[in-house]
Structure formats: C-alpha cells, structure tokens
Amino acid sequence: MYRTWAIIERELRRFRRSPTLIVISLLFPIVQLVILGYAFGGNVRHLTLAVVDRDRGVPAVKLKELAGSIAANAGTFEMIPYADEGAAILALRNGRVNGVLTIPPDYSRRVLSHAAPRVALIEDNTDNFVAASMGATLNGMIGAANQPAVTSQRMPGQVTLDVVEIYPYVPYIQYLLPGSVVMSIFMMVMIGGGIIFIDDKARGLHEGYLVTPITKFELIAGFVLSGAIKAVLAGFVLMTIGSVIAGIPHPFDPLRLLRMLAVIVMTALALISMMFLLMVRVTDPLVPRAIFGVLNTLLYFPSGAVYPQQGFPGWMRVIAVADPFTYAVHAFKSLLLKNTGFAAIGGDLAYLSIFTLIAMTAAVRLFRRTL
Amino acid sequence: MDAIDVRQIVKSFGDFTAVKGISFTVGEGEIFGLLGPNGAGKSTLIRMLVTLLPPTAGTALVGGFDIVTHQDQVRRLIGVIPQAMTSDTELSVEENLLIFAKLYGVPREKRKRLIDDLLAAVELTQWRDKQVRQLSGGMRRRVEIARGLVHEPKIFFLDEPTTGLDPVSRVAVWEMLRKIKAERDLTILITTHYMDEADKLCDRIAIVDHGELKALDTPGRLKAAIPGKNVLEASFAPVPEGWTATLQALPSVEGVTPHDNIFRIASGNGPATTMALMSAAAQANVTVQSLSVQSTTLDDVFVHYTGRALRDALHDAPRLDISHMRR
Ligand SMILES: Nc1ncnc2c1ncn2[C@@H]1O[C@H](COP(=O)(O)OP(=O)(O)OP(=O)(O)O)[C@@H](O)[C@H]1O
Ligand SMILES: [Mg+2]
C-alpha cells in the first residue's frame, strides 16, 4: 500500500503544477456544453425566400403582403422579389436563397373564380431542417390566407401549396459528410502540423535548421506546405471513402473531384495558417494537445456542419461568420449534395484565401528566426 | 585573419547577465576549448556566435563576417553541433545527412561523395540505413558530427559533444575530431566539462565562469601559471593546533588549503615536500591517514580560477543509452 501512496502523491504533486492542464480540462467541457447546447434544435429563422409573382393581380399582392407580415413578425424569412423564375431557381441552386415561392400567372383569375388556385414552393431540400421550417411557415401562411373560409373541408376556392424539392432526398449521413471532410483536414493540421511542430521545437530540432543559411521565408514555406500536403491527402482520402459510405450519387465524377480538390487545398492552407499563427510563439508541447479539443468544438459545431446556422443564437452566428470551417463546409455541401459549379463556391474560396493571407502574414511577422 | 574574433560580447536575459563582455580570438586551424561549470554561459556564448541568439551588446566576427549584420554569410561558413541531441530520430543516418546537405545547398554531384567520406570518417558506414533512434548516444553524436560537416564548413562549433557519453565513446569522438581536423582545413571551437580531454586536444583553452573570461592560454602555460608543480592531498588524525602553519613551513611548499582534516598542498618539489611532511607528522605524533601526490592538472587550474572543483559542478545530463555500443 505504501508504494501505491507514493504513486498517488507523485501524480497529485505533478497535477498541481500544471495549471494549464487543469484550466483546459475544465474549460473544454464548459465550451462543449455551451456550444452544443445552442448548436442543436434552435428554431430555424432568417431564411431567404425568393418570390416570383407572375400574376400581379390584387389577390397575389395580398398574399405577398401576408408573407411580408410573417417575415416581419416571426423573422423566419426575408423576401427577395425576383422578376424571372429562372433567375430565382439559379439563385436557389447556388445557395443564395433557401426557397422560391412562385405565384402562377392565372392565380388571381382562379382565386376570383374559385377554381382551385395554387402556389408553388420550390425548396432546397439538402438541409432538412431548413426545408421543414420553410414548408411549415408557408403552410401556416396559406392557412391564414384561406381564412375566414371554413378550413375543415377543402373548398374549390381554397389556395393550395405545392412543394417541389429540387434535389433527391439527402439522408443525414450525407448531410454530415462535408463536416467530416473538413474535420479530417483539421485533424491532420493539428497532429501532422501543430503537434509535430512544437515537439520538434521542444526537442531542439529547429535549432539545427536555424544555423543553416535557410531564410525565414523558406523555412515557414517549408513548414506550411508540408503540413498542407499531408492535410490535402487526408481530406481527399476522407472525401472519397466518405462519399462511398454515405452513398453520394456519382462519387467519382471527375469534374466534381477537381472542384473538391480546389476546396480541399484552400481549406488545408487556411487551417494550417491558422494553426501556425496559434503555435508560432508556443514552446510547451502540452499546449497544442490541450487546445486541440477546445478548438475542435469551437470551429466544428458553429460551422453548420451538423445543424443549419439559421438556427443559432446571435453570438454563435458571429463565431460562424469568422470560422473558416463555415466556408469549407458550405463549399463541400454545395459540391457533394448539389453538385454545383464554381459560381456557388466562389465566395467560400475567396474567404478562405483572405483568411489564409491574413493568418499567414501575422504568423510570419511573429515568427522569430532566432531562439 | 582570425577565424573567430569576439569583441566585448554581452548577453542579458531580463536583468540576469549570462555573458558579461567577453573578448578573445581564435586563430585559423586552431582547436579552441571553452571550459566552465554549469551555467557559466558557454552555450549562450556559442549560440551568439552561431547566430542563434542576438547579442545584447558587443559583437563577434566569424570567418571575418559580423554575426549581427552578416548572419547569412556566417551561417554558410559554420557547422554547429548544439548541446542537445538534435538528429532526427525517425530518419536514417544517411537521410539525416542528406536533408542537411540540401539545406546547405550542397550540389547534387558532390552530395554522395561527401556523405560517403563523412560516414567513413565517423565510422558509421555500415549503419547508414539504420534509423537514428536505434543508435546509441555515442553513435548519435557521431551522426551529428558528420551532419555538421556535410557542407564542408570552415569553422566548427561543438557544444559539449562528449557529455553523457561513456569513456570509450568519449575517446572515440575526440579521436574522430582529431582525424577529421587533420584531413581538412578546419577551426574548431568546443565546450566541455572534461579537463583531461581539453588538456590533450585543445591548442588553447578559455576558462569561463559566471559569464566572465577567467583565463586564456595553452594548457601547458595555464598549468605552469598556477603555484606549484605538484599537488599533495593528505589527511591527518588528529589535526594539532597550528598544523596549517607547520605544513606551510615545509620545504618547497607554495600554498596550503585546509578542508576539515584534509589538506591540499601546492608544492614546487613533490618528493621533497612528501619526505618532510612524513617526518613532521612523526615528530608531532600525527597519523597520516592518506596521502596522494600528483602533478598539477587542468583541474587544479580550474579550481584556482573559479574556486570550485569542476566535478562538483558536473552536468547532471541524462545518462545515454549505451547498450548498442558493443560492436
Ligand atoms: N533563454 C534564457 N533565459 C533566461 N536565462 C537563460 C536563458 N538561457 C540561459 N540562461 C541562463 O544563462 C546562464 C548561462 O547558461 P548557459 O546555458 O550558457 O550555461 P552553460 O555554460 O552552457 O552551462 P552547461 O554546462 O550547463 O551547459 C544560466 O544561468 C542560465 O540559467
Ligand atoms: Mg551549455
């Protein structure tokens, strides 16, 4: 028993002397509690609805007014008028709007003649949470439009809503896949980049580099590019295996693979720059291991990888706006679930490039070529 | 031109000054030793000379280039073995050398020949494909020596290359250095704790303590400069009143340092002093419990200049794994 006490004493003495470890091990579950607590199940709001009015009659204007008042009161969606249905559907495919409400040209005539008027909701069903929220709100609106008529029985004068889904059904595993691809890149950046970087530094390996004529720029470029290559490999492998597991249609479509590669490369560069900026002045090998978990929670859940960002409280949407995961996840969702082209992911690639540039510039400035 | 010219160099960490304005020069082709106890500032001094740390004040010229303003030129000229073992344990011996040859921009056609020559020089040719993690401490040191020379530097800095090695490996490392030095035109600056090594191998030695230069000369002249040619160490029981004075009065005695019942006696003539000491003890009815007579060593020089025995200040460096050493 004496010897057991010696072990216990040693462990506790050591524990008391690593305050970082204590703080992080308490911080991590708290961060997780708060982030996860608000990441799931919030009411999905702040959607955008394209409205194409091809009728322009008084009943159509009334319907739009009703929609406008719902948007103003509940804040579920914001309406954007589109003159042309083609343009609205293109915006839907490129993710600029979440749904398109079409009022057909004969709407007013049918309302006035009680000839079963219909309106259509064309929705982006790649996000089931968004689609469900949009559908429910519009159904409520149609219900209100049909008042004060008797609603228990379908009358020929009642308006009906046709819901059209533009993509095949997306199971949740496919919905999660984009986040997992980003996660594989992040893991490789942390393990293959951050942890090895600090361990080598602590072991004095960098001293060996610093006495050679290598320039600061060459050295940093070497660290960044080697980390990025490892992360790109990880991302590409996960995307391929993940697509097969999740049953993504046409997983080896060459054009999509090419676009995916572009996003994987940009994501890897953005994340490795972020990691390098965080680690540039760190010497303690415990630090990258400790912040790994916290960073993971802080970046992954607010990114929209598991639940739409429209369901988040305001502060979490602020995190989401800065979070590079957000843009990577969005781009991967566009490519994997909607098979879009570059038009839909241009903004994401632009953000990731700017993020890389800023993080890299800051890291280079902080990097010291001496001990 | 001197290979190294250190001019009033100072390094402070906050309000602690680790190197307090040291100046010296090292001639081309010299093996120059820096001796000092732990914390003397040896590594700090070397790190400034190899451009790893910027000096707080003063500067130094290495190969004629200023270490503050011409770092890049300095880096091209020097090879460096840091105090910590820094070879890449995951890579093989040859890969370690290859990466550094590339870092130094050694042209492809020269690389292979240089690496072959160096591996032969450090006797690691048959281990070239082994991962460094599988090698013993002494062999790793030799990998690092080869690595430090892969770009044919003119000036070679080694920070305690033999600390933590067993006596056999230590001798091997030094002999290798001597052999390499004989084959090429190289200036070596080396730090060590081991006096015997410094005595045998260095052309000149600087003794550093508390960030200051205490002495600088050839090992022979350093030894000659301190009192006595021999050192007697004797213990007595009992120690009578005024015994120090009695010892001081013996023939050829130049100094006595008592320590409890042990006395260190510096003498110009060891045998004469010994004879006189024995009869003085018999007369005073004092038993001589132990007696040793030695020639002055660098250890004595070190004690003389720093007031500390080097072995008391010895590094508590981790013992290295030497189990692979029996080849
Ligand atoms: N980065 C640093 N920050 C603060 N103090 C330092 C730093 N580096 C060294 N020192 C201090 O400077 C003094 C000299 O250290 P240095 O490593 O140069 O000694 P040394 O002679 O090489 O000793 P050793 O024989 O143990 O290797 C020591 O007291 C050490 O604590
Ligand atoms: Mg040292």
PDB file of C-alpha atoms in Angstrom, chain A residues 200 203-215 219 369-371, chain B residues 47 50-52 54 72 75-76 80 82 85-89 100 103-104:
ATOM      1  CA  ASP A 200      10.400  19.252 -32.829  1.00  0.00           C
ATOM      2  CA  ARG A 203      13.497  18.737 -28.877  1.00  0.00           C
ATOM      3  CA  GLY A 204      15.800  21.360 -30.338  1.00  0.00           C
ATOM      4  CA  LEU A 205      15.401  20.141 -33.911  1.00  0.00           C
ATOM      5  CA  HIS A 206      14.642  23.648 -35.106  1.00  0.00           C
ATOM      6  CA  GLU A 207      17.997  24.800 -33.739  1.00  0.00           C
ATOM      7  CA  GLY A 208      19.530  22.604 -36.408  1.00  0.00           C
ATOM      8  CA  TYR A 209      17.547  24.417 -39.120  1.00  0.00           C
ATOM      9  CA  LEU A 210      18.236  27.873 -37.739  1.00  0.00           C
ATOM     10  CA  VAL A 211      22.010  27.596 -38.009  1.00  0.00           C
ATOM     11  CA  THR A 212      21.797  26.820 -41.734  1.00  0.00           C
ATOM     12  CA  PRO A 213      21.565  29.617 -44.319  1.00  0.00           C
ATOM     13  CA  ILE A 214      17.818  28.960 -44.839  1.00  0.00           C
ATOM     14  CA  THR A 215      15.781  32.187 -44.898  1.00  0.00           C
ATOM     15  CA  LEU A 219      11.599  27.842 -43.528  1.00  0.00           C
ATOM     16  CA  ARG A 369      14.480  33.323 -36.823  1.00  0.00           C
ATOM     17  CA  THR A 370      16.452  33.233 -33.553  1.00  0.00           C
ATOM     18  CA  LEU A 371      15.847  31.238 -30.374  1.00  0.00           C
TER      19      LEU A 371
ATOM     20  CA  ARG B  47      24.600  30.446 -29.540  1.00  0.00           C
ATOM     21  CA  VAL B  50      26.363  30.777 -34.468  1.00  0.00           C
ATOM     22  CA  THR B  51      23.646  33.453 -34.923  1.00  0.00           C
ATOM     23  CA  LEU B  52      21.010  31.655 -32.853  1.00  0.00           C
ATOM     24  CA  PRO B  54      21.365  38.161 -30.933  1.00  0.00           C
ATOM     25  CA  ASP B  72      23.785  34.716 -43.688  1.00  0.00           C
ATOM     26  CA  ARG B  75      25.840  30.605 -41.464  1.00  0.00           C
ATOM     27  CA  ARG B  76      27.365  29.476 -44.746  1.00  0.00           C
ATOM     28  CA  VAL B  80      27.183  23.574 -35.495  1.00  0.00           C
ATOM     29  CA  PRO B  82      24.121  22.036 -30.377  1.00  0.00           C
ATOM     30  CA  MET B  85      20.947  15.751 -29.365  1.00  0.00           C
ATOM     31  CA  THR B  86      19.091  17.105 -32.358  1.00  0.00           C
ATOM     32  CA  SER B  87      19.398  14.488 -35.057  1.00  0.00           C
ATOM     33  CA  ASP B  88      16.101  13.345 -36.472  1.00  0.00           C
ATOM     34  CA  THR B  89      15.451  10.010 -34.780  1.00  0.00           C
ATOM     35  CA  PHE B 100      21.205  18.892 -44.192  1.00  0.00           C
ATOM     36  CA  LEU B 103      19.516  22.708 -46.513  1.00  0.00           C
ATOM     37  CA  TYR B 104      23.047  23.939 -47.157  1.00  0.00           C
TER      38      TYR B 104
END
